[in-house]
Short mmCIF file of C-alpha atoms in Angstrom, two decimals:
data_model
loop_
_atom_site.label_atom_id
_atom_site.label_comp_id
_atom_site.label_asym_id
_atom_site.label_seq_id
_atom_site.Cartn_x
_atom_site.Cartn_y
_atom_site.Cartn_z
CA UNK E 90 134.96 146.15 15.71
CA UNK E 91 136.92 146.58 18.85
CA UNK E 92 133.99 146.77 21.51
CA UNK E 93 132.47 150.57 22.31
CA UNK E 94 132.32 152.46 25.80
CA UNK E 95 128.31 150.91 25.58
CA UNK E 96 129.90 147.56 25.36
CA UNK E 97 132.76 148.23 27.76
CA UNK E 98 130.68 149.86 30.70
CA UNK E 99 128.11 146.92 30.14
CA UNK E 100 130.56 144.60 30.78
CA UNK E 101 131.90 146.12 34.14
CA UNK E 102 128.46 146.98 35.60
CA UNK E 103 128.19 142.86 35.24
CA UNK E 104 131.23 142.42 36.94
CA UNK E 105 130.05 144.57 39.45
CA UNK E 106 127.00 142.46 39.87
CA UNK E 107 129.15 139.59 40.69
CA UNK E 108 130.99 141.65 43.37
CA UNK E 109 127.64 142.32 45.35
CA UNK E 110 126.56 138.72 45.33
CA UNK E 111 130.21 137.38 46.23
CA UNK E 112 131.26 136.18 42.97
CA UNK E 113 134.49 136.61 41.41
CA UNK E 114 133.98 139.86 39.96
CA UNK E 115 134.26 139.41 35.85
CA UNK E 116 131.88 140.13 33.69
CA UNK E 117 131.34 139.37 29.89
CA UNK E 118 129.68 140.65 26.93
CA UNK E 119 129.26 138.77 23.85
CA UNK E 120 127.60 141.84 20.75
CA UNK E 121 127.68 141.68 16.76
CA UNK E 122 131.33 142.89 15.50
CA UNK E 123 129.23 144.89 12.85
CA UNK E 124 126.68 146.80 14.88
CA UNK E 125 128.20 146.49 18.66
CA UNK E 126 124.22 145.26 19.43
CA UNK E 127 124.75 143.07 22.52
CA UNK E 128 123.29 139.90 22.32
CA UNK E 129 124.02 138.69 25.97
CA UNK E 130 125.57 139.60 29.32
CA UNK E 131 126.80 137.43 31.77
CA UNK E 132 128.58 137.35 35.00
CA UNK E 133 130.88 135.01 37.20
CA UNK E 134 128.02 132.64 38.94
CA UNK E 135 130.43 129.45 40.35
CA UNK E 136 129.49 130.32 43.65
CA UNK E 137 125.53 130.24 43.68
CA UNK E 138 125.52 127.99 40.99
CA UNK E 139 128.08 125.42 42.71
CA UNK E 140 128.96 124.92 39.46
CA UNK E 141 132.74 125.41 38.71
CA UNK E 142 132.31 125.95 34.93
CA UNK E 143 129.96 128.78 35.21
CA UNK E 144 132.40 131.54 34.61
CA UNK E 145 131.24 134.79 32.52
CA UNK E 146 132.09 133.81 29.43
CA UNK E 147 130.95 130.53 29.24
CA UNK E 148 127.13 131.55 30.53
CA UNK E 149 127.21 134.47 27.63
CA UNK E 150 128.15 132.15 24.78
CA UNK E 151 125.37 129.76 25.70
CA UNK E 152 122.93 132.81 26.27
CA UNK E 153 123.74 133.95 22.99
CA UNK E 154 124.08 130.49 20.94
CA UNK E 155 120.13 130.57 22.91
CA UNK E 156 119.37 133.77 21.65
CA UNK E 157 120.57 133.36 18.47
CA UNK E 158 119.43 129.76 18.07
CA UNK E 159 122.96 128.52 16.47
CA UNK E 160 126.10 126.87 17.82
CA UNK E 161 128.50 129.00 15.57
CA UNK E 162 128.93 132.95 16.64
CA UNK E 163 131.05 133.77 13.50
CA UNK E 164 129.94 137.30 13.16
CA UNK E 165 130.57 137.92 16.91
CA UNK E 166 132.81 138.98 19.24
CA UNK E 167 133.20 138.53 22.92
CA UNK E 168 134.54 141.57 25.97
CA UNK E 169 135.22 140.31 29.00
CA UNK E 170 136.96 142.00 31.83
CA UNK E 171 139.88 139.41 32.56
CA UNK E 172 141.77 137.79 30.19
CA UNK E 173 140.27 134.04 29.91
CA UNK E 174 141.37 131.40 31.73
CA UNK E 175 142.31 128.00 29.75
CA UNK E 176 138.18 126.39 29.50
CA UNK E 177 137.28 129.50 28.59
CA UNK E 178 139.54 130.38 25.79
CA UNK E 179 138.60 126.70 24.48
CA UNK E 180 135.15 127.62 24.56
CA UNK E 181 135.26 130.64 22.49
CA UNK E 182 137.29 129.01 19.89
CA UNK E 183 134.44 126.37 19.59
CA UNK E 184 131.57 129.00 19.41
CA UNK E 185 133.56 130.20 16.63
CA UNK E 186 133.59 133.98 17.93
CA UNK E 187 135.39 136.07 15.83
CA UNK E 188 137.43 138.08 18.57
CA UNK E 189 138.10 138.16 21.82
CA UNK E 190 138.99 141.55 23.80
CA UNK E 191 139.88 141.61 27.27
CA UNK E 192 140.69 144.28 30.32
CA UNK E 193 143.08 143.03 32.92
CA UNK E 194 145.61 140.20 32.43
CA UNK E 195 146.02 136.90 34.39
CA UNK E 196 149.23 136.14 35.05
CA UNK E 197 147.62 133.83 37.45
CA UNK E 198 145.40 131.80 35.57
CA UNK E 199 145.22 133.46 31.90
CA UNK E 200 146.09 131.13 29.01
CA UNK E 201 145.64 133.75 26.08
CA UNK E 202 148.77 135.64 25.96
CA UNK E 203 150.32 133.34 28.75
CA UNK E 204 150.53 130.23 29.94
CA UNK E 205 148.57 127.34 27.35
CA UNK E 206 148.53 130.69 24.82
CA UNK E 207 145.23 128.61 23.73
CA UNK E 208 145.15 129.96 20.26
CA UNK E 209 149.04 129.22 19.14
CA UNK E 210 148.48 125.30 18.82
CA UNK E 211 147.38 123.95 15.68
CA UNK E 212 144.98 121.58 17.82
CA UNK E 213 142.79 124.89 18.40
CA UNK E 214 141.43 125.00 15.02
CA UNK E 215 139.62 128.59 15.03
CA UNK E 216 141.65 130.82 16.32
CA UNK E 217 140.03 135.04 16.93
CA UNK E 218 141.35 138.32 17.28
CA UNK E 219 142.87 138.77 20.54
CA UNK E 220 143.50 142.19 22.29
CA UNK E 221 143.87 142.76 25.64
CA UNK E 222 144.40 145.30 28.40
CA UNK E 223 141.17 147.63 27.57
CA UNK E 224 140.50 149.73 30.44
CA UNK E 225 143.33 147.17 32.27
CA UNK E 226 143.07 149.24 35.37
CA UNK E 227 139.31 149.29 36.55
CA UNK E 228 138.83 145.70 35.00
CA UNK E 229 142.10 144.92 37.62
CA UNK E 230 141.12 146.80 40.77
CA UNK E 231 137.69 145.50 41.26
CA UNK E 232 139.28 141.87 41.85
CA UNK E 233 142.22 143.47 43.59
CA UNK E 234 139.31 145.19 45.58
CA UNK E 235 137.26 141.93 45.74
CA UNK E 236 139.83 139.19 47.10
CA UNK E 237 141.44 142.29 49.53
CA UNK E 238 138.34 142.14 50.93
CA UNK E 239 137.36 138.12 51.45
CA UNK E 240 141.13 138.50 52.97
CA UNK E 241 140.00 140.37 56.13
CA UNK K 174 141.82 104.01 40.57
CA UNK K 175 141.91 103.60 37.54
CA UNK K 176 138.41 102.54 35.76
CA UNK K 177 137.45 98.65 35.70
CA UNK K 178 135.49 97.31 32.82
CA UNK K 179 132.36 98.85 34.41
CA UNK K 180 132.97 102.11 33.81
CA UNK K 181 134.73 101.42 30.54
CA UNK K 182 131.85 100.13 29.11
CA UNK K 183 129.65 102.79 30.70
CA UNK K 184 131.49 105.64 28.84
CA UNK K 185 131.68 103.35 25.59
CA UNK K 186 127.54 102.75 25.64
CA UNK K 187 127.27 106.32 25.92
CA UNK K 188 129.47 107.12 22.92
CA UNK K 189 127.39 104.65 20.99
CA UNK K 190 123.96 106.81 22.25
CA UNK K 191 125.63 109.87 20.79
CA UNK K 192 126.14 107.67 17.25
CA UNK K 193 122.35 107.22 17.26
CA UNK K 194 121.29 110.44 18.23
CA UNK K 195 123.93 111.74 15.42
CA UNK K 196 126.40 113.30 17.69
CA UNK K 197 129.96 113.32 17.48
CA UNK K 198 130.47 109.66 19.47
CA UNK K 199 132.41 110.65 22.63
CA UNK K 200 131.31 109.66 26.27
CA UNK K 201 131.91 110.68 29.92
CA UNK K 202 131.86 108.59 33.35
CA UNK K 203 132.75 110.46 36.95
CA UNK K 204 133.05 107.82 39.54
CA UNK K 205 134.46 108.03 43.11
CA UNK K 206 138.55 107.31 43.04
CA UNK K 207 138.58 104.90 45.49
CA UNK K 208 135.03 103.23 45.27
CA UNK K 209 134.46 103.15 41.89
CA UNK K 210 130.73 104.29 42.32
CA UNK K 211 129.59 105.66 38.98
CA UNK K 212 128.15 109.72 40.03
CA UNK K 213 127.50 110.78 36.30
CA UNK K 214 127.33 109.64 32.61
CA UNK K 215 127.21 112.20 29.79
CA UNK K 216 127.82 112.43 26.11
CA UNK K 217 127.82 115.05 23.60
CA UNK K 218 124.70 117.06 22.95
CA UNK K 219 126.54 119.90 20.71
CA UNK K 220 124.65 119.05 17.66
CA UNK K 221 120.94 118.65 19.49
CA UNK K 222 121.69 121.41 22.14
CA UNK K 223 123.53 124.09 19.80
CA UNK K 224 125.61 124.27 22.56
CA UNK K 225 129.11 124.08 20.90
CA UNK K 226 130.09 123.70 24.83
CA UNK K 227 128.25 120.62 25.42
CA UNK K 228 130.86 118.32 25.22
CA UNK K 229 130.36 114.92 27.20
CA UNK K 230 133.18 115.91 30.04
CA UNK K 231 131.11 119.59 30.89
CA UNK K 232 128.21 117.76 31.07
CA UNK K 233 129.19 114.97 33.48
CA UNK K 234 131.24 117.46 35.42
CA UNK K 235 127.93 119.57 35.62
CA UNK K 236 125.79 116.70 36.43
CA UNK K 237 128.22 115.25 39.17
CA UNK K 238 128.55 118.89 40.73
CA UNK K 239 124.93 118.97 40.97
CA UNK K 240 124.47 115.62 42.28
CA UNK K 241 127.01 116.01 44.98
CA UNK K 242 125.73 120.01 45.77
CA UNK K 243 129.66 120.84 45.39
CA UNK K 244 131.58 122.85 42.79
CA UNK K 245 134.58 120.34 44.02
CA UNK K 246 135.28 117.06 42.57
CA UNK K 247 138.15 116.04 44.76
CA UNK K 248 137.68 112.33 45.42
CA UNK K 249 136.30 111.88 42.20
CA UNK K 250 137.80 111.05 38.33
CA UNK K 251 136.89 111.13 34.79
CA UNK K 252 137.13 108.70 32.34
CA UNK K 253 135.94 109.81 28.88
CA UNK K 254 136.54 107.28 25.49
CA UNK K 255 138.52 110.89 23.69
CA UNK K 256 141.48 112.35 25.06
CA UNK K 257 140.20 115.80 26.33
CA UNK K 258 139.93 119.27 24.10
CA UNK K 259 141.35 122.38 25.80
CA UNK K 260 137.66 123.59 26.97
CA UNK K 261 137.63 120.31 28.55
CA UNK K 262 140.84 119.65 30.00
CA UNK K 263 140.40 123.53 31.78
CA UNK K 264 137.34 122.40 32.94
CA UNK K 265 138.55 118.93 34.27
CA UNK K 266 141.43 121.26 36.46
CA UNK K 267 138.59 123.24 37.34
CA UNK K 268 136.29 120.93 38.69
CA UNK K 269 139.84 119.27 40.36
CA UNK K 270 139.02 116.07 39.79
CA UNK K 271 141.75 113.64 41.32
CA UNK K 272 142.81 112.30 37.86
CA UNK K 273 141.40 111.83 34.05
CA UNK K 274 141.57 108.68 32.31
CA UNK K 275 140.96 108.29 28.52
CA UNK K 276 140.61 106.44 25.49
CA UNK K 277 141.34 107.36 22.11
CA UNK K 278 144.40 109.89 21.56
CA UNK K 279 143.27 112.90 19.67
CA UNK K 280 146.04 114.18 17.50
CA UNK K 281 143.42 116.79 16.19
CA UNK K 282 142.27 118.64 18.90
CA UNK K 283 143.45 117.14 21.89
CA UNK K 284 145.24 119.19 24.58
CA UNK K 285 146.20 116.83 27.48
CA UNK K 286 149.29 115.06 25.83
CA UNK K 287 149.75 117.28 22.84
CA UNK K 288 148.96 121.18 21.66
CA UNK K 289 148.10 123.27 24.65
CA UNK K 290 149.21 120.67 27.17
CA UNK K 291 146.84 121.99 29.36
CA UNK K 292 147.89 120.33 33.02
CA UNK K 293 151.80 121.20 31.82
CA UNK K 294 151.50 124.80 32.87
CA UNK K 295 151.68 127.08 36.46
CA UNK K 296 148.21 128.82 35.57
CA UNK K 297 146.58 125.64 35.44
CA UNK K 298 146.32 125.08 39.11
CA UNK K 299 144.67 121.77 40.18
CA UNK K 300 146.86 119.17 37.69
CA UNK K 301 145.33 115.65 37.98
CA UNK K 302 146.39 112.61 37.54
CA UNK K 303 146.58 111.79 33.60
CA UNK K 304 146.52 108.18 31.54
CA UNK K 305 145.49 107.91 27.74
CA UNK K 306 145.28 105.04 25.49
CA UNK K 307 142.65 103.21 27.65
CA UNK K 308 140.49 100.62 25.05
CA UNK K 309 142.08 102.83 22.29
CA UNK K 310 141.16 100.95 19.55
CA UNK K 311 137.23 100.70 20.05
CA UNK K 312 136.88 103.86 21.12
CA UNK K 313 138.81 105.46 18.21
CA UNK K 314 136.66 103.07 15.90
CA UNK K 315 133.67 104.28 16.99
CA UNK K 316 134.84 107.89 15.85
CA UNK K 317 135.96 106.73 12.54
CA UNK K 318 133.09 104.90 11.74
CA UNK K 319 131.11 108.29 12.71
CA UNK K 320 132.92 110.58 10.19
CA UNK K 321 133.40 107.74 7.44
CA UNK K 322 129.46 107.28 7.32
CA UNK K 323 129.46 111.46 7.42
CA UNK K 324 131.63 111.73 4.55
CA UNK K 325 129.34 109.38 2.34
#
Protein backbone atom coordinates (compact mmCIF):
# COMPACT_ATOMS: atom_id res chain seq x y z
CA UNK A 1 0.00 0.00 0.00
CA UNK A 2 1.12 3.44 -0.93
CA UNK A 3 2.05 4.88 2.63
CA UNK A 4 -1.04 6.79 4.71
CA UNK A 5 -1.14 10.52 6.04
CA UNK A 6 -0.01 8.45 9.64
CA UNK A 7 2.93 7.26 7.72
CA UNK A 8 3.53 10.44 5.74
CA UNK A 9 3.33 13.02 8.72
CA UNK A 10 5.60 10.48 10.70
CA UNK A 11 8.05 10.73 8.31
CA UNK A 12 8.27 14.64 8.15
CA UNK A 13 8.04 15.22 11.93
CA UNK A 14 11.53 13.01 11.66
CA UNK A 15 12.81 15.16 9.19
CA UNK A 16 11.99 17.89 11.26
CA UNK A 17 13.95 16.39 14.06
CA UNK A 18 16.95 16.46 11.94
CA UNK A 19 16.40 20.18 11.17
CA UNK A 20 16.58 21.15 14.99
CA UNK A 21 19.73 19.22 15.64
CA UNK A 22 21.47 20.48 12.27
CA UNK A 23 21.10 17.51 10.22
CA UNK A 24 20.13 17.35 6.75
CA UNK A 25 16.56 17.41 7.16
CA UNK A 26 15.11 13.82 5.68
CA UNK A 27 13.40 11.60 7.41
CA UNK A 28 12.33 7.89 6.77
CA UNK A 29 9.79 5.46 7.64
CA UNK A 30 10.05 1.90 6.97
CA UNK A 31 5.85 0.14 7.99
CA UNK A 32 4.19 -3.27 6.77
CA UNK A 33 2.67 -2.71 3.06
CA UNK A 34 -0.39 -4.69 4.52
CA UNK A 35 -1.26 -2.90 7.73
CA UNK A 36 0.79 0.61 7.32
CA UNK A 37 2.08 -0.48 11.20
CA UNK A 38 5.45 1.32 11.34
CA UNK A 39 8.13 -0.68 12.35
CA UNK A 40 10.89 2.08 12.56
CA UNK A 41 11.65 5.78 12.13
CA UNK A 42 14.75 7.26 11.43
CA UNK A 43 16.35 10.49 10.63
CA UNK A 44 19.52 12.00 8.82
CA UNK A 45 22.30 11.56 11.80
CA UNK A 46 25.88 12.06 9.56
CA UNK A 47 26.57 14.96 11.49
CA UNK A 48 26.51 13.76 15.26
CA UNK A 49 27.28 10.49 14.28
CA UNK A 50 30.45 11.57 12.05
CA UNK A 51 29.45 8.86 10.24
CA UNK A 52 28.82 9.59 6.48
CA UNK A 53 26.60 6.51 5.87
CA UNK A 54 24.12 7.29 8.48
CA UNK A 55 21.49 8.73 6.28
CA UNK A 56 17.60 8.05 7.12
CA UNK A 57 17.10 5.26 5.34
CA UNK A 58 19.90 3.31 6.02
CA UNK A 59 19.43 3.71 10.14
CA UNK A 60 15.52 2.57 9.55
CA UNK A 61 16.33 -0.58 7.61
CA UNK A 62 18.77 -1.69 10.26
CA UNK A 63 16.22 -0.59 13.07
CA UNK A 64 13.75 -2.62 11.49
CA UNK A 65 15.91 -5.78 10.22
CA UNK A 66 16.59 -5.26 14.55
CA UNK A 67 13.14 -5.15 15.25
CA UNK A 68 12.11 -7.65 13.16
CA UNK A 69 15.09 -9.92 13.76
CA UNK A 70 15.60 -10.77 9.80
CA UNK A 71 17.80 -9.41 7.02
CA UNK A 72 14.97 -9.66 4.33
CA UNK A 73 11.96 -6.87 4.63
CA UNK A 74 9.88 -8.52 1.81
CA UNK A 75 6.54 -7.58 3.14
CA UNK A 76 7.71 -3.95 3.67
CA UNK A 77 7.91 -0.83 2.30
CA UNK A 78 9.99 2.19 2.93
CA UNK A 79 8.72 6.52 2.84
CA UNK A 80 11.24 8.72 2.92
CA UNK A 81 11.08 12.38 2.24
CA UNK A 82 13.83 12.73 -0.62
CA UNK A 83 14.27 10.58 -3.25
CA UNK A 84 17.42 8.24 -2.30
CA UNK A 85 20.64 8.93 -3.10
CA UNK A 86 22.81 6.03 -4.91
CA UNK A 87 23.97 3.87 -1.22
CA UNK A 88 20.76 4.21 -0.30
CA UNK A 89 18.79 2.90 -3.15
CA UNK A 90 21.44 -0.11 -3.01
CA UNK A 91 20.53 -0.67 0.39
CA UNK A 92 16.90 -1.04 0.01
CA UNK A 93 17.25 -3.36 -2.82
CA UNK A 94 19.35 -5.64 -0.48
CA UNK A 95 16.83 -5.49 2.48
CA UNK A 96 14.57 -6.70 -0.07
CA UNK A 97 11.79 -3.92 0.66
CA UNK A 98 9.05 -4.23 -1.43
CA UNK A 99 8.58 -0.41 -2.39
CA UNK A 100 10.01 2.57 -2.10
CA UNK A 101 7.92 6.01 -2.03
CA UNK A 102 9.47 9.24 -1.88
CA UNK A 103 8.50 13.24 -1.50
CA UNK A 104 10.89 15.59 -3.18
CA UNK A 105 13.28 14.69 -6.03
CA UNK A 106 17.12 15.00 -6.20
CA UNK A 107 18.22 16.19 -9.16
CA UNK A 108 21.31 16.71 -7.18
CA UNK A 109 22.17 13.56 -5.82
CA UNK A 110 19.02 11.14 -6.51
CA UNK A 111 19.82 7.93 -8.40
CA UNK A 112 16.15 6.48 -8.53
CA UNK A 113 14.53 8.15 -11.35
CA UNK A 114 17.90 9.96 -12.27
CA UNK A 115 21.21 9.65 -12.46
CA UNK A 116 22.54 5.60 -11.64
CA UNK A 117 18.41 4.92 -11.97
CA UNK A 118 19.64 2.09 -9.34
CA UNK A 119 16.86 -0.27 -10.11
CA UNK A 120 17.16 -0.37 -14.22
CA UNK A 121 20.49 -2.55 -14.19
CA UNK A 122 20.22 -6.12 -14.17
CA UNK A 123 23.21 -6.09 -11.52
CA UNK A 124 20.45 -4.79 -8.92
CA UNK A 125 18.77 -8.00 -8.58
CA UNK A 126 15.50 -6.95 -6.47
CA UNK A 127 14.18 -4.26 -7.81
CA UNK A 128 10.64 -2.36 -5.65
CA UNK A 129 7.93 -0.22 -6.46
CA UNK A 130 9.06 3.19 -6.94
CA UNK A 131 6.83 6.37 -6.68
CA UNK A 132 7.85 9.57 -6.03
CA UNK A 133 6.87 13.18 -5.48
CA UNK A 134 4.29 12.54 -2.40
CA UNK A 135 3.70 15.69 -0.72
CA UNK A 136 6.92 16.96 -3.17
CA UNK A 137 6.47 20.41 -1.83
CA UNK A 138 6.81 20.30 2.10
CA UNK A 139 9.30 17.26 1.74
CA UNK A 140 11.29 20.11 -0.72
CA UNK A 141 11.02 23.31 1.31
CA UNK A 142 12.26 22.12 4.58
CA UNK A 143 15.83 21.48 2.86
CA UNK A 144 15.30 24.55 0.71
CA UNK A 145 14.56 26.11 4.23
CA UNK A 146 17.46 24.19 5.89
CA UNK A 147 20.61 24.90 3.54
CA UNK A 148 19.02 28.81 3.03
CA UNK A 149 19.67 29.00 6.36
CA UNK A 150 23.45 27.36 7.02
CA UNK A 151 23.94 29.95 3.89
CA UNK A 152 23.67 33.10 6.07
CA UNK B 1 49.06 4.40 -3.90
CA UNK B 2 48.05 1.69 -4.88
CA UNK B 3 48.06 -1.33 -2.16
CA UNK B 4 51.46 -3.39 -1.67
CA UNK B 5 51.27 -7.01 -0.76
CA UNK B 6 50.50 -5.92 2.84
CA UNK B 7 47.35 -4.80 2.43
CA UNK B 8 46.55 -7.34 -0.25
CA UNK B 9 46.95 -9.99 1.95
CA UNK B 10 45.21 -8.12 4.78
CA UNK B 11 41.90 -7.89 2.79
CA UNK B 12 42.47 -11.59 1.45
CA UNK B 13 42.87 -13.05 5.35
CA UNK B 14 39.82 -11.32 6.07
CA UNK B 15 37.82 -12.84 3.20
CA UNK B 16 39.07 -16.18 4.37
CA UNK B 17 37.59 -15.19 8.22
CA UNK B 18 34.27 -14.57 6.54
CA UNK B 19 34.64 -18.38 4.82
CA UNK B 20 34.90 -19.71 8.39
CA UNK B 21 32.43 -17.79 10.00
CA UNK B 22 30.10 -18.80 6.83
CA UNK B 23 29.83 -15.44 5.28
CA UNK B 24 29.86 -14.54 1.83
CA UNK B 25 34.04 -14.33 1.53
CA UNK B 26 34.66 -10.64 0.68
CA UNK B 27 37.14 -8.33 2.66
CA UNK B 28 37.92 -4.61 3.23
CA UNK B 29 41.33 -2.66 4.03
CA UNK B 30 41.34 1.48 4.40
CA UNK B 31 44.87 2.59 4.58
CA UNK B 32 46.36 6.11 4.27
CA UNK B 33 47.12 6.97 0.27
CA UNK B 34 50.37 7.98 0.68
CA UNK B 35 51.63 6.00 3.84
CA UNK B 36 50.15 2.93 3.41
CA UNK B 37 49.19 2.68 7.21
CA UNK B 38 46.41 0.12 7.49
CA UNK B 39 43.21 2.37 9.58
CA UNK B 40 40.56 -0.50 9.26
CA UNK B 41 39.89 -4.18 8.25
CA UNK B 42 36.32 -5.46 7.83
CA UNK B 43 34.48 -8.28 6.23
CA UNK B 44 31.01 -9.25 5.79
CA UNK B 45 28.81 -9.84 8.80
CA UNK B 46 25.33 -9.93 6.70
CA UNK B 47 24.63 -13.44 7.55
CA UNK B 48 25.68 -13.19 11.56
CA UNK B 49 24.45 -9.51 11.89
CA UNK B 50 21.08 -9.74 9.75
CA UNK B 51 22.24 -6.70 8.57
CA UNK B 52 21.79 -7.14 4.75
CA UNK B 53 23.95 -3.69 4.88
CA UNK B 54 26.89 -5.12 6.48
CA UNK B 55 28.95 -5.52 3.69
CA UNK B 56 32.85 -5.50 4.38
CA UNK B 57 33.36 -1.82 2.60
CA UNK B 58 30.40 -0.09 5.20
CA UNK B 59 32.00 -1.62 7.82
CA UNK B 60 35.61 -0.53 7.29
CA UNK B 61 34.35 2.84 6.14
CA UNK B 62 32.44 2.95 9.57
CA UNK B 63 35.29 1.71 11.54
CA UNK B 64 37.90 4.12 9.85
CA UNK B 65 35.38 7.15 10.36
CA UNK B 66 35.28 6.29 13.89
CA UNK B 67 38.84 5.78 14.34
CA UNK B 68 39.82 8.99 12.74
CA UNK B 69 36.57 11.05 14.59
CA UNK B 70 35.80 12.28 10.83
CA UNK B 71 32.90 11.55 8.47
CA UNK B 72 35.81 12.38 5.70
CA UNK B 73 38.10 9.90 4.28
CA UNK B 74 40.11 12.17 2.05
CA UNK B 75 43.69 10.94 2.30
CA UNK B 76 42.58 7.61 2.65
CA UNK B 77 41.62 4.42 0.05
CA UNK B 78 39.91 1.20 -0.09
CA UNK B 79 40.97 -1.88 -1.27
CA UNK B 80 38.37 -4.66 -1.00
CA UNK B 81 39.11 -8.47 -2.80
CA UNK B 82 35.16 -7.80 -4.81
CA UNK B 83 34.58 -5.11 -7.09
CA UNK B 84 32.04 -2.90 -5.15
CA UNK B 85 27.93 -3.32 -5.16
CA UNK B 86 25.98 -0.08 -5.71
CA UNK B 87 25.30 0.34 -1.74
CA UNK B 88 28.94 0.21 -1.60
CA UNK B 89 30.30 2.10 -4.32
CA UNK B 90 27.63 5.20 -2.99
CA UNK B 91 29.05 4.76 0.14
CA UNK B 92 32.79 4.71 -1.00
CA UNK B 93 31.82 8.45 -2.88
CA UNK B 94 30.35 9.22 0.28
CA UNK B 95 32.93 8.65 2.62
CA UNK B 96 35.30 10.40 -0.47
CA UNK B 97 37.85 8.25 -0.18
CA UNK B 98 40.82 9.28 -2.61
CA UNK B 99 40.48 6.08 -4.74
CA UNK B 100 39.12 2.23 -4.52
CA UNK B 101 41.15 -0.58 -5.51
CA UNK B 102 39.75 -4.13 -6.05
CA UNK B 103 40.01 -7.62 -6.77
CA UNK B 104 37.69 -9.86 -8.32
CA UNK B 105 35.29 -8.28 -11.13
CA UNK B 106 31.72 -8.88 -10.28
CA UNK B 107 29.69 -9.31 -13.40
CA UNK B 108 26.68 -10.06 -11.00
CA UNK B 109 26.22 -7.29 -8.94
CA UNK B 110 28.96 -5.08 -9.38
CA UNK B 111 28.41 -1.35 -10.10
CA UNK B 112 31.87 0.33 -10.44
CA UNK B 113 32.81 -0.91 -14.04
CA UNK B 114 29.50 -2.31 -15.10
CA UNK B 115 25.46 -1.82 -14.27
CA UNK B 116 24.92 1.37 -12.38
CA UNK B 117 28.42 2.68 -12.99
CA UNK B 118 28.15 4.41 -9.98
CA UNK B 119 31.32 7.08 -10.11
CA UNK B 120 30.15 7.62 -14.09
CA UNK B 121 27.42 10.01 -13.12
CA UNK B 122 27.01 14.11 -12.04
CA UNK B 123 24.93 13.08 -8.80
CA UNK B 124 27.64 11.08 -7.62
CA UNK B 125 29.80 13.85 -6.39
CA UNK B 126 33.17 12.79 -4.86
CA UNK B 127 34.44 10.20 -7.92
CA UNK B 128 37.65 8.42 -6.76
CA UNK B 129 40.19 7.02 -8.21
CA UNK B 130 39.15 3.39 -9.59
CA UNK B 131 41.42 0.03 -10.50
CA UNK B 132 39.91 -3.60 -10.62
CA UNK B 133 41.43 -6.84 -11.36
CA UNK B 134 43.94 -6.61 -8.44
CA UNK B 135 44.99 -10.61 -7.38
CA UNK B 136 41.83 -11.48 -9.45
CA UNK B 137 42.23 -14.91 -9.54
CA UNK B 138 42.53 -15.77 -5.69
CA UNK B 139 40.19 -13.58 -4.72
CA UNK B 140 37.51 -14.74 -7.22
CA UNK B 141 38.51 -18.40 -6.07
CA UNK B 142 37.81 -17.85 -2.79
CA UNK B 143 34.13 -16.86 -3.85
CA UNK B 144 33.70 -19.83 -5.98
CA UNK B 145 34.86 -22.18 -3.66
CA UNK B 146 32.21 -20.45 -1.14
CA UNK B 147 29.10 -21.02 -3.34
CA UNK B 148 30.40 -24.46 -4.88
CA UNK B 149 30.61 -25.95 -1.20
CA UNK B 150 26.94 -24.02 -0.74
CA UNK B 151 25.47 -25.66 -3.60
CA UNK B 152 26.48 -29.26 -2.29
Amino acid sequence: MKPNETILKTAYVQAQKAFKEDEVPVGAVIYNSNTGEIISTAYNETEKTKNPLAHAEILAIQKACETLNTKRLNGYSLFVTLEPCVMCAGAISLARLDAVYFGAFDPKTGAVLQGAEVFKHTQTHHKPIVLGGLNADENGKILTDFFKAKRK
